[in-house]
């Protein structure tokens, strides 16, 4: 599924002939082969050492040198948790998504780690950051630990009904039986339960009211957690998308698949607002948006186990 040429995403399910079932068709997401990357050279502030840090973004092959807010380029729909922050005028970076060799090309390596920043008399911050790639965009620079989630424009416009999500992956899970929460200058907290890498695909039918509020009905759901190391690559892993109200489906997991109101998106006025899921759509409904995210930790912002790592490659939709 690797190609260095132009990737054209054909979001169609294929033709059906009378009395014949069409063969399954894999469609690579734009930049889903993870072979093209933008390399950013960010100059951190002198009070932090003045180092030049490298951040990676899934996008056209290029290098950007300088503290410029990143904007998706080359038609790439992907954003990452790699960000440039500017707090109290001080420039700091976080990089937990890496470009790594895989076969004849590259893959995305997502890892959970602790990011530290200390300036005497101003701040002393330790935060746990999980590696994440997702369809959408990130608004830079981040101005504080509470600003990160709101800066995410989560999801892209999408009006098709794929059968499944397919990708190649590898997992290395940390040995800790519990997770930690680190969200700034406060004390470290212990969160019960082993950390998991996670893949999430949600299809939504979104509606915006006259005040710019966004609500959504859940059309399709696919969530998978990984709590064991694989030891090597698992190729062509395929997970079916469940449509409609799935609460009576034997594969339904309320802890990960329930309706949620934790994602932000830009409304028609250009303002970042919470997307509130209000119910389950009919099983034959057509979505307006797709959320797709891979992450090295599953517990939410600032929660996880350092060392948890997820490798992702060749992300496809199956029709």
mmCIF file of C-alpha atoms in Angstrom:
data_model
loop_
_atom_site.group_PDB
_atom_site.id
_atom_site.type_symbol
_atom_site.label_atom_id
_atom_site.label_comp_id
_atom_site.label_asym_id
_atom_site.label_seq_id
_atom_site.Cartn_x
_atom_site.Cartn_y
_atom_site.Cartn_z
ATOM 1 C CA UNK A 1 0.000 0.000 0.000
ATOM 2 C CA UNK A 2 2.985 2.312 -0.359
ATOM 3 C CA UNK A 3 3.121 4.923 -3.084
ATOM 4 C CA UNK A 4 5.345 7.937 -3.515
ATOM 5 C CA UNK A 5 3.119 9.411 -6.219
ATOM 6 C CA UNK A 6 -0.013 11.475 -5.924
ATOM 7 C CA UNK A 7 -2.628 9.966 -3.608
ATOM 8 C CA UNK A 8 -6.214 10.377 -4.718
ATOM 9 C CA UNK A 9 -8.856 9.558 -2.130
ATOM 10 C CA UNK A 10 -11.910 8.081 -3.865
ATOM 11 C CA UNK A 11 -14.544 7.940 -1.156
ATOM 12 C CA UNK A 12 -16.938 5.672 -3.060
ATOM 13 C CA UNK A 13 -18.083 2.190 -2.224
ATOM 14 C CA UNK A 14 -17.828 0.673 -5.743
ATOM 15 C CA UNK A 15 -20.490 -0.429 -8.183
ATOM 16 C CA UNK A 16 -22.939 -3.203 -7.372
ATOM 17 C CA UNK A 17 -24.245 -5.495 -10.101
ATOM 18 C CA UNK A 18 -27.599 -7.235 -9.857
ATOM 19 C CA UNK A 19 -27.359 -10.401 -7.805
ATOM 20 C CA UNK A 20 -23.609 -9.955 -7.243
ATOM 21 C CA UNK A 21 -21.853 -8.769 -4.127
ATOM 22 C CA UNK A 22 -19.055 -6.297 -4.840
ATOM 23 C CA UNK A 23 -15.582 -7.252 -3.636
ATOM 24 C CA UNK A 24 -14.214 -5.282 -0.679
ATOM 25 C CA UNK A 25 -12.174 -2.287 -1.723
ATOM 26 C CA UNK A 26 -9.403 -0.640 0.290
ATOM 27 C CA UNK A 27 -9.005 3.136 -0.043
ATOM 28 C CA UNK A 28 -5.865 4.726 1.359
ATOM 29 C CA UNK A 29 -6.459 7.923 3.295
ATOM 30 C CA UNK A 30 -4.474 10.929 2.008
ATOM 31 C CA UNK A 31 -0.944 10.652 3.448
ATOM 32 C CA UNK A 32 -2.134 7.426 5.121
ATOM 33 C CA UNK A 33 0.975 5.564 3.972
ATOM 34 C CA UNK A 34 2.967 7.843 6.343
ATOM 35 C CA UNK A 35 5.729 8.245 3.760
ATOM 36 C CA UNK A 36 5.734 12.046 3.552
ATOM 37 C CA UNK A 37 6.632 14.283 6.462
ATOM 38 C CA UNK A 38 7.155 17.967 7.145
ATOM 39 C CA UNK A 39 10.132 18.617 9.443
ATOM 40 C CA UNK A 40 9.877 21.716 11.641
ATOM 41 C CA UNK A 41 12.861 23.382 13.306
ATOM 42 C CA UNK A 42 11.610 25.330 16.340
ATOM 43 C CA UNK A 43 13.934 27.616 18.333
ATOM 44 C CA UNK A 44 13.058 27.377 22.017
ATOM 45 C CA UNK A 45 13.547 30.455 24.189
ATOM 46 C CA UNK A 46 16.977 31.258 25.610
ATOM 47 C CA UNK A 47 15.707 30.861 29.214
ATOM 48 C CA UNK A 48 15.046 27.193 28.368
ATOM 49 C CA UNK A 49 18.473 26.727 26.802
ATOM 50 C CA UNK A 50 17.795 28.141 23.350
ATOM 51 C CA UNK A 51 17.865 24.697 21.723
ATOM 52 C CA UNK A 52 16.554 24.017 18.235
ATOM 53 C CA UNK A 53 13.949 21.260 18.507
ATOM 54 C CA UNK A 54 12.652 19.090 15.682
ATOM 55 C CA UNK A 55 8.907 18.537 15.342
ATOM 56 C CA UNK A 56 7.350 16.179 12.790
ATOM 57 C CA UNK A 57 4.067 16.657 10.928
ATOM 58 C CA UNK A 58 2.354 14.345 8.447
ATOM 59 C CA UNK A 59 2.475 16.444 5.310
ATOM 60 C CA UNK A 60 4.470 17.277 2.187
ATOM 61 C CA UNK A 61 8.213 16.608 2.242
ATOM 62 C CA UNK A 62 9.703 19.925 3.334
ATOM 63 C CA UNK A 63 11.601 21.611 6.156
ATOM 64 C CA UNK A 64 10.261 24.684 7.948
ATOM 65 C CA UNK A 65 12.875 26.587 9.975
ATOM 66 C CA UNK A 66 11.556 29.123 12.457
ATOM 67 C CA UNK A 67 8.863 29.631 15.068
ATOM 68 C CA UNK A 68 5.945 29.693 12.664
ATOM 69 C CA UNK A 69 2.514 28.361 13.680
ATOM 70 C CA UNK A 70 1.892 25.179 11.724
ATOM 71 C CA UNK A 71 -0.919 24.938 9.186
ATOM 72 C CA UNK A 72 -1.744 21.680 7.397
ATOM 73 C CA UNK A 73 -0.094 21.708 3.969
ATOM 74 C CA UNK A 74 -0.210 19.800 0.701
ATOM 75 C CA UNK A 75 -3.753 18.574 1.229
ATOM 76 C CA UNK A 76 -2.828 16.570 4.325
ATOM 77 C CA UNK A 77 -5.830 16.052 6.652
ATOM 78 C CA UNK A 78 -3.607 14.939 9.557
ATOM 79 C CA UNK A 79 -2.668 16.770 12.746
ATOM 80 C CA UNK A 80 -0.494 15.546 15.621
ATOM 81 C CA UNK A 81 0.122 16.206 19.294
ATOM 82 C CA UNK A 82 3.485 17.739 18.345
ATOM 83 C CA UNK A 83 3.028 21.422 19.125
ATOM 84 C CA UNK A 84 4.766 24.721 19.657
ATOM 85 C CA UNK A 85 3.670 26.516 22.818
ATOM 86 C CA UNK A 86 4.209 30.114 23.861
ATOM 87 C CA UNK A 87 3.564 30.699 27.557
ATOM 88 C CA UNK A 88 4.365 34.082 29.116
ATOM 89 C CA UNK A 89 6.314 34.897 25.972
ATOM 90 C CA UNK A 90 8.474 31.779 26.289
ATOM 91 C CA UNK A 91 8.591 29.338 23.367
ATOM 92 C CA UNK A 92 8.520 25.621 24.266
ATOM 93 C CA UNK A 93 7.878 22.511 22.199
ATOM 94 C CA UNK A 94 6.470 19.051 22.692
ATOM 95 C CA UNK A 95 7.313 16.204 20.321
ATOM 96 C CA UNK A 96 5.870 12.732 20.915
ATOM 97 C CA UNK A 97 5.073 11.712 17.317
ATOM 98 C CA UNK A 98 8.075 10.673 15.231
ATOM 99 C CA UNK A 99 8.845 9.703 11.673
ATOM 100 C CA UNK A 100 10.432 6.240 11.735
ATOM 101 C CA UNK A 101 11.690 3.902 9.026
ATOM 102 C CA UNK A 102 9.386 1.015 8.120
ATOM 103 C CA UNK A 103 10.180 -1.195 5.163
ATOM 104 C CA UNK A 104 10.985 0.969 2.145
ATOM 105 C CA UNK A 105 9.277 4.016 3.608
ATOM 106 C CA UNK A 106 8.180 5.462 6.927
ATOM 107 C CA UNK A 107 5.588 4.974 9.637
ATOM 108 C CA UNK A 108 4.329 7.109 12.524
ATOM 109 C CA UNK A 109 5.698 6.355 15.986
ATOM 110 C CA UNK A 110 3.528 7.642 18.850
ATOM 111 C CA UNK A 111 4.922 7.605 22.371
ATOM 112 C CA UNK A 112 3.880 8.765 25.847
ATOM 113 C CA UNK A 113 6.409 10.788 27.836
ATOM 114 C CA UNK A 114 6.803 13.525 30.444
ATOM 115 C CA UNK A 115 7.568 17.004 29.127
ATOM 116 C CA UNK A 116 9.334 19.372 31.534
ATOM 117 C CA UNK A 117 9.783 23.146 31.517
ATOM 118 C CA UNK A 118 11.279 25.236 34.317
ATOM 119 C CA UNK A 119 12.035 28.943 34.464
ATOM 120 C CA UNK A 120 13.110 30.203 37.894
ATOM 121 C CA UNK A 121 10.566 32.597 39.339
ATOM 122 C CA UNK A 122 8.071 32.078 36.520
ATOM 123 C CA UNK A 123 6.954 28.456 36.228
ATOM 124 C CA UNK A 124 7.926 24.852 36.845
ATOM 125 C CA UNK A 125 5.713 22.589 34.775
ATOM 126 C CA UNK A 126 5.743 18.816 34.285
ATOM 127 C CA UNK A 127 3.064 17.397 31.994
ATOM 128 C CA UNK A 128 2.403 13.926 30.672
ATOM 129 C CA UNK A 129 1.935 13.990 26.902
ATOM 130 C CA UNK A 130 0.661 11.136 24.752
ATOM 131 C CA UNK A 131 1.581 10.717 21.118
ATOM 132 C CA UNK A 132 -1.475 11.241 18.935
ATOM 133 C CA UNK A 133 -2.293 11.599 15.246
ATOM 134 C CA UNK A 134 -5.783 12.550 14.128
ATOM 135 C CA UNK A 135 -7.823 13.902 11.250
ATOM 136 C CA UNK A 136 -8.177 17.628 11.788
ATOM 137 C CA UNK A 137 -5.945 20.559 12.667
ATOM 138 C CA UNK A 138 -4.193 22.204 15.618
ATOM 139 C CA UNK A 139 -4.152 25.933 16.279
ATOM 140 C CA UNK A 140 -0.721 27.191 17.385
ATOM 141 C CA UNK A 141 0.859 28.446 19.496
ATOM 142 C CA UNK A 142 -0.603 26.744 22.564
ATOM 143 C CA UNK A 143 -0.826 29.240 25.421
ATOM 144 C CA UNK A 144 -1.156 26.872 28.388
ATOM 145 C CA UNK A 145 -1.960 23.366 29.574
ATOM 146 C CA UNK A 146 -5.710 24.088 29.557
ATOM 147 C CA UNK A 147 -5.615 25.400 25.985
ATOM 148 C CA UNK A 148 -4.504 22.238 24.171
ATOM 149 C CA UNK A 149 -7.833 20.435 23.754
ATOM 150 C CA UNK A 150 -9.666 23.603 22.712
ATOM 151 C CA UNK A 151 -6.977 24.279 20.091
ATOM 152 C CA UNK A 152 -7.826 21.019 18.313
ATOM 153 C CA UNK A 153 -10.182 21.137 15.351
ATOM 154 C CA UNK A 154 -11.232 17.515 15.610
ATOM 155 C CA UNK A 155 -12.627 15.718 12.587
ATOM 156 C CA UNK A 156 -13.035 16.363 8.865
ATOM 157 C CA UNK A 157 -16.025 16.599 6.537
ATOM 158 C CA UNK A 158 -17.002 13.133 5.351
ATOM 159 C CA UNK A 159 -20.240 11.753 3.893
ATOM 160 C CA UNK A 160 -19.545 8.085 3.082
ATOM 161 C CA UNK A 161 -20.311 4.808 4.857
ATOM 162 C CA UNK A 162 -17.213 2.565 4.872
ATOM 163 C CA UNK A 163 -17.466 -0.981 6.185
ATOM 164 C CA UNK A 164 -14.247 -1.041 8.183
ATOM 165 C CA UNK A 165 -10.948 0.611 9.081
ATOM 166 C CA UNK A 166 -7.711 -1.169 8.137
ATOM 167 C CA UNK A 167 -4.113 -0.373 9.113
ATOM 168 C CA UNK A 168 -0.749 -1.845 10.117
ATOM 169 C CA UNK A 169 0.395 -1.419 13.712
ATOM 170 C CA UNK A 170 2.856 -2.372 16.412
ATOM 171 C CA UNK A 171 2.496 -1.812 20.177
ATOM 172 C CA UNK A 172 4.884 -1.597 23.119
ATOM 173 C CA UNK A 173 2.946 -1.297 26.384
ATOM 174 C CA UNK A 174 4.574 -0.025 29.584
ATOM 175 C CA UNK A 175 4.808 -2.497 32.472
ATOM 176 C CA UNK A 176 3.165 -0.262 35.075
ATOM 177 C CA UNK A 177 -0.152 -1.653 36.432
ATOM 178 C CA UNK A 178 -1.454 1.899 36.906
ATOM 179 C CA UNK A 179 -1.217 5.221 35.103
ATOM 180 C CA UNK A 180 -0.257 8.691 36.255
ATOM 181 C CA UNK A 181 -1.768 12.136 35.758
ATOM 182 C CA UNK A 182 0.543 15.123 35.361
ATOM 183 C CA UNK A 183 -1.076 18.340 34.215
ATOM 184 C CA UNK A 184 1.260 21.129 35.291
ATOM 185 C CA UNK A 185 2.669 22.391 38.577
ATOM 186 C CA UNK A 186 0.411 20.186 40.716
ATOM 187 C CA UNK A 187 1.317 16.882 42.309
ATOM 188 C CA UNK A 188 1.459 13.656 40.379
ATOM 189 C CA UNK A 189 -1.672 11.537 40.768
ATOM 190 C CA UNK A 190 -2.062 7.785 40.409
ATOM 191 C CA UNK A 191 -4.874 6.647 38.105
ATOM 192 C CA UNK A 192 -6.010 3.046 38.514
ATOM 193 C CA UNK A 193 -5.724 0.729 35.539
ATOM 194 C CA UNK A 194 -3.164 -0.233 32.927
ATOM 195 C CA UNK A 195 -2.493 2.168 30.078
ATOM 196 C CA UNK A 196 -3.599 1.181 26.576
ATOM 197 C CA UNK A 197 -2.876 2.420 23.101
ATOM 198 C CA UNK A 198 -6.089 3.200 21.228
ATOM 199 C CA UNK A 199 -7.616 3.696 17.792
ATOM 200 C CA UNK A 200 -10.917 5.572 17.498
ATOM 201 C CA UNK A 201 -13.130 6.149 14.456
ATOM 202 C CA UNK A 202 -16.439 7.977 14.899
ATOM 203 C CA UNK A 203 -18.850 9.010 12.165
ATOM 204 C CA UNK A 204 -21.104 11.900 13.150
ATOM 205 C CA UNK A 205 -23.971 13.877 11.673
ATOM 206 C CA UNK A 206 -23.295 17.383 12.957
ATOM 207 C CA UNK A 207 -25.688 20.336 13.195
ATOM 208 C CA UNK A 208 -24.887 23.956 14.036
ATOM 209 C CA UNK A 209 -27.517 26.303 15.497
ATOM 210 C CA UNK A 210 -27.825 30.059 15.008
ATOM 211 C CA UNK A 211 -25.564 30.715 18.004
ATOM 212 C CA UNK A 212 -22.740 28.574 16.634
ATOM 213 C CA UNK A 213 -23.255 25.624 18.982
ATOM 214 C CA UNK A 214 -22.492 22.229 17.395
ATOM 215 C CA UNK A 215 -24.394 19.064 18.256
ATOM 216 C CA UNK A 216 -24.033 15.650 16.659
ATOM 217 C CA UNK A 217 -25.768 12.323 16.290
ATOM 218 C CA UNK A 218 -23.495 9.266 16.305
ATOM 219 C CA UNK A 219 -23.719 7.437 12.989
ATOM 220 C CA UNK A 220 -20.813 4.950 13.120
ATOM 221 C CA UNK A 221 -18.458 3.657 15.822
ATOM 222 C CA UNK A 222 -15.158 1.783 15.929
ATOM 223 C CA UNK A 223 -12.898 1.776 19.001
ATOM 224 C CA UNK A 224 -10.095 -0.662 19.780
ATOM 225 C CA UNK A 225 -7.683 -0.658 22.736
ATOM 226 C CA UNK A 226 -4.314 -2.422 22.941
ATOM 227 C CA UNK A 227 -3.186 -3.488 26.415
ATOM 228 C CA UNK A 228 -0.487 -5.973 25.335
ATOM 229 C CA UNK A 229 2.738 -5.571 23.393
ATOM 230 C CA UNK A 230 2.748 -7.196 19.972
ATOM 231 C CA UNK A 231 6.472 -7.907 19.667
ATOM 232 C CA UNK A 232 6.289 -7.078 15.958
ATOM 233 C CA UNK A 233 4.116 -5.611 13.235
ATOM 234 C CA UNK A 234 0.502 -6.701 12.728
ATOM 235 C CA UNK A 235 -0.373 -6.039 9.091
ATOM 236 C CA UNK A 236 -3.823 -5.444 7.595
ATOM 237 C CA UNK A 237 -5.598 -5.311 10.951
ATOM 238 C CA UNK A 238 -9.263 -4.754 10.054
ATOM 239 C CA UNK A 239 -12.005 -3.497 12.381
ATOM 240 C CA UNK A 240 -15.651 -3.268 11.377
ATOM 241 C CA UNK A 241 -17.556 -0.011 11.836
ATOM 242 C CA UNK A 242 -20.840 -0.444 13.718
ATOM 243 C CA UNK A 243 -23.729 1.758 12.574
ATOM 244 C CA UNK A 244 -26.659 3.242 14.459
ATOM 245 C CA UNK A 245 -27.504 2.626 18.108
ATOM 246 C CA UNK A 246 -25.046 -0.083 19.091
ATOM 247 C CA UNK A 247 -25.798 -0.321 22.805
ATOM 248 C CA UNK A 248 -27.306 -3.798 22.328
ATOM 249 C CA UNK A 249 -24.458 -4.974 20.120
ATOM 250 C CA UNK A 250 -22.284 -7.666 21.759
ATOM 251 C CA UNK A 251 -19.183 -5.661 20.805
ATOM 252 C CA UNK A 252 -20.377 -2.488 22.526
ATOM 253 C CA UNK A 253 -18.093 -1.193 25.303
ATOM 254 C CA UNK A 254 -19.718 1.648 27.218
ATOM 255 C CA UNK A 255 -16.389 2.830 28.647
ATOM 256 C CA UNK A 256 -15.012 3.658 25.196
ATOM 257 C CA UNK A 257 -17.961 3.794 22.781
ATOM 258 C CA UNK A 258 -20.608 5.802 24.632
ATOM 259 C CA UNK A 259 -21.759 9.192 23.381
ATOM 260 C CA UNK A 260 -19.215 11.862 24.212
ATOM 261 C CA UNK A 261 -18.809 15.610 24.513
ATOM 262 C CA UNK A 262 -15.048 16.008 24.693
ATOM 263 C CA UNK A 263 -14.097 17.049 21.153
ATOM 264 C CA UNK A 264 -13.760 20.593 19.848
ATOM 265 C CA UNK A 265 -14.288 21.889 16.335
ATOM 266 C CA UNK A 266 -14.422 25.227 14.536
ATOM 267 C CA UNK A 267 -17.943 26.447 13.853
ATOM 268 C CA UNK A 268 -19.002 28.560 10.872
ATOM 269 C CA UNK A 269 -17.971 31.694 12.778
ATOM 270 C CA UNK A 270 -14.405 30.418 13.179
ATOM 271 C CA UNK A 271 -14.811 29.828 16.922
ATOM 272 C CA UNK A 272 -13.697 26.648 18.672
ATOM 273 C CA UNK A 273 -16.709 25.038 20.345
ATOM 274 C CA UNK A 274 -17.482 21.742 22.040
ATOM 275 C CA UNK A 275 -19.113 19.112 19.841
ATOM 276 C CA UNK A 276 -21.908 17.609 21.945
ATOM 277 C CA UNK A 277 -23.207 14.197 20.912
ATOM 278 C CA UNK A 278 -26.914 14.129 21.720
ATOM 279 C CA UNK A 279 -28.003 10.696 20.531
ATOM 280 C CA UNK A 280 -27.633 7.775 18.161
ATOM 281 C CA UNK A 281 -28.480 8.223 14.500
ATOM 282 C CA UNK A 282 -30.518 5.729 12.494
ATOM 283 C CA UNK A 283 -28.476 2.795 11.205
ATOM 284 C CA UNK A 284 -28.927 3.957 7.587
ATOM 285 C CA UNK A 285 -28.020 7.605 8.242
ATOM 286 C CA UNK A 286 -25.303 9.420 6.246
ATOM 287 C CA UNK A 287 -22.609 11.191 8.299
ATOM 288 C CA UNK A 288 -21.293 14.703 7.779
ATOM 289 C CA UNK A 289 -17.961 14.278 9.624
ATOM 290 C CA UNK A 290 -15.396 11.644 10.553
ATOM 291 C CA UNK A 291 -13.232 11.607 13.663
ATOM 292 C CA UNK A 292 -10.202 9.325 13.420
ATOM 293 C CA UNK A 293 -7.489 9.248 16.058
ATOM 294 C CA UNK A 294 -4.611 6.986 17.057
ATOM 295 C CA UNK A 295 -2.976 7.561 20.452
ATOM 296 C CA UNK A 296 -0.322 5.923 22.616
ATOM 297 C CA UNK A 297 -2.492 6.379 25.750
ATOM 298 C CA UNK A 298 -6.246 6.119 26.218
ATOM 299 C CA UNK A 299 -7.192 7.883 29.449
ATOM 300 C CA UNK A 300 -7.578 11.463 28.228
ATOM 301 C CA UNK A 301 -5.429 14.569 28.552
ATOM 302 C CA UNK A 302 -2.339 14.276 30.805
ATOM 303 C CA UNK A 303 -3.089 10.634 31.754
ATOM 304 C CA UNK A 304 -0.988 7.632 30.764
ATOM 305 C CA UNK A 305 2.196 5.629 31.358
ATOM 306 C CA UNK A 306 5.557 6.924 30.099
ATOM 307 C CA UNK A 307 6.949 4.495 27.548
ATOM 308 C CA UNK A 308 3.649 3.407 26.019
ATOM 309 C CA UNK A 309 4.289 3.386 22.258
ATOM 310 C CA UNK A 310 2.134 2.779 19.175
ATOM 311 C CA UNK A 311 3.398 2.532 15.588
ATOM 312 C CA UNK A 312 0.901 3.155 12.744
ATOM 313 C CA UNK A 313 1.156 2.734 8.965
ATOM 314 C CA UNK A 314 -0.987 2.315 5.834
ATOM 315 C CA UNK A 315 -4.322 3.651 7.115
ATOM 316 C CA UNK A 316 -7.178 2.614 4.831
ATOM 317 C CA UNK A 317 -10.956 2.563 4.705
ATOM 318 C CA UNK A 318 -12.680 -0.593 3.480
ATOM 319 C CA UNK A 319 -15.775 -0.313 1.263
#
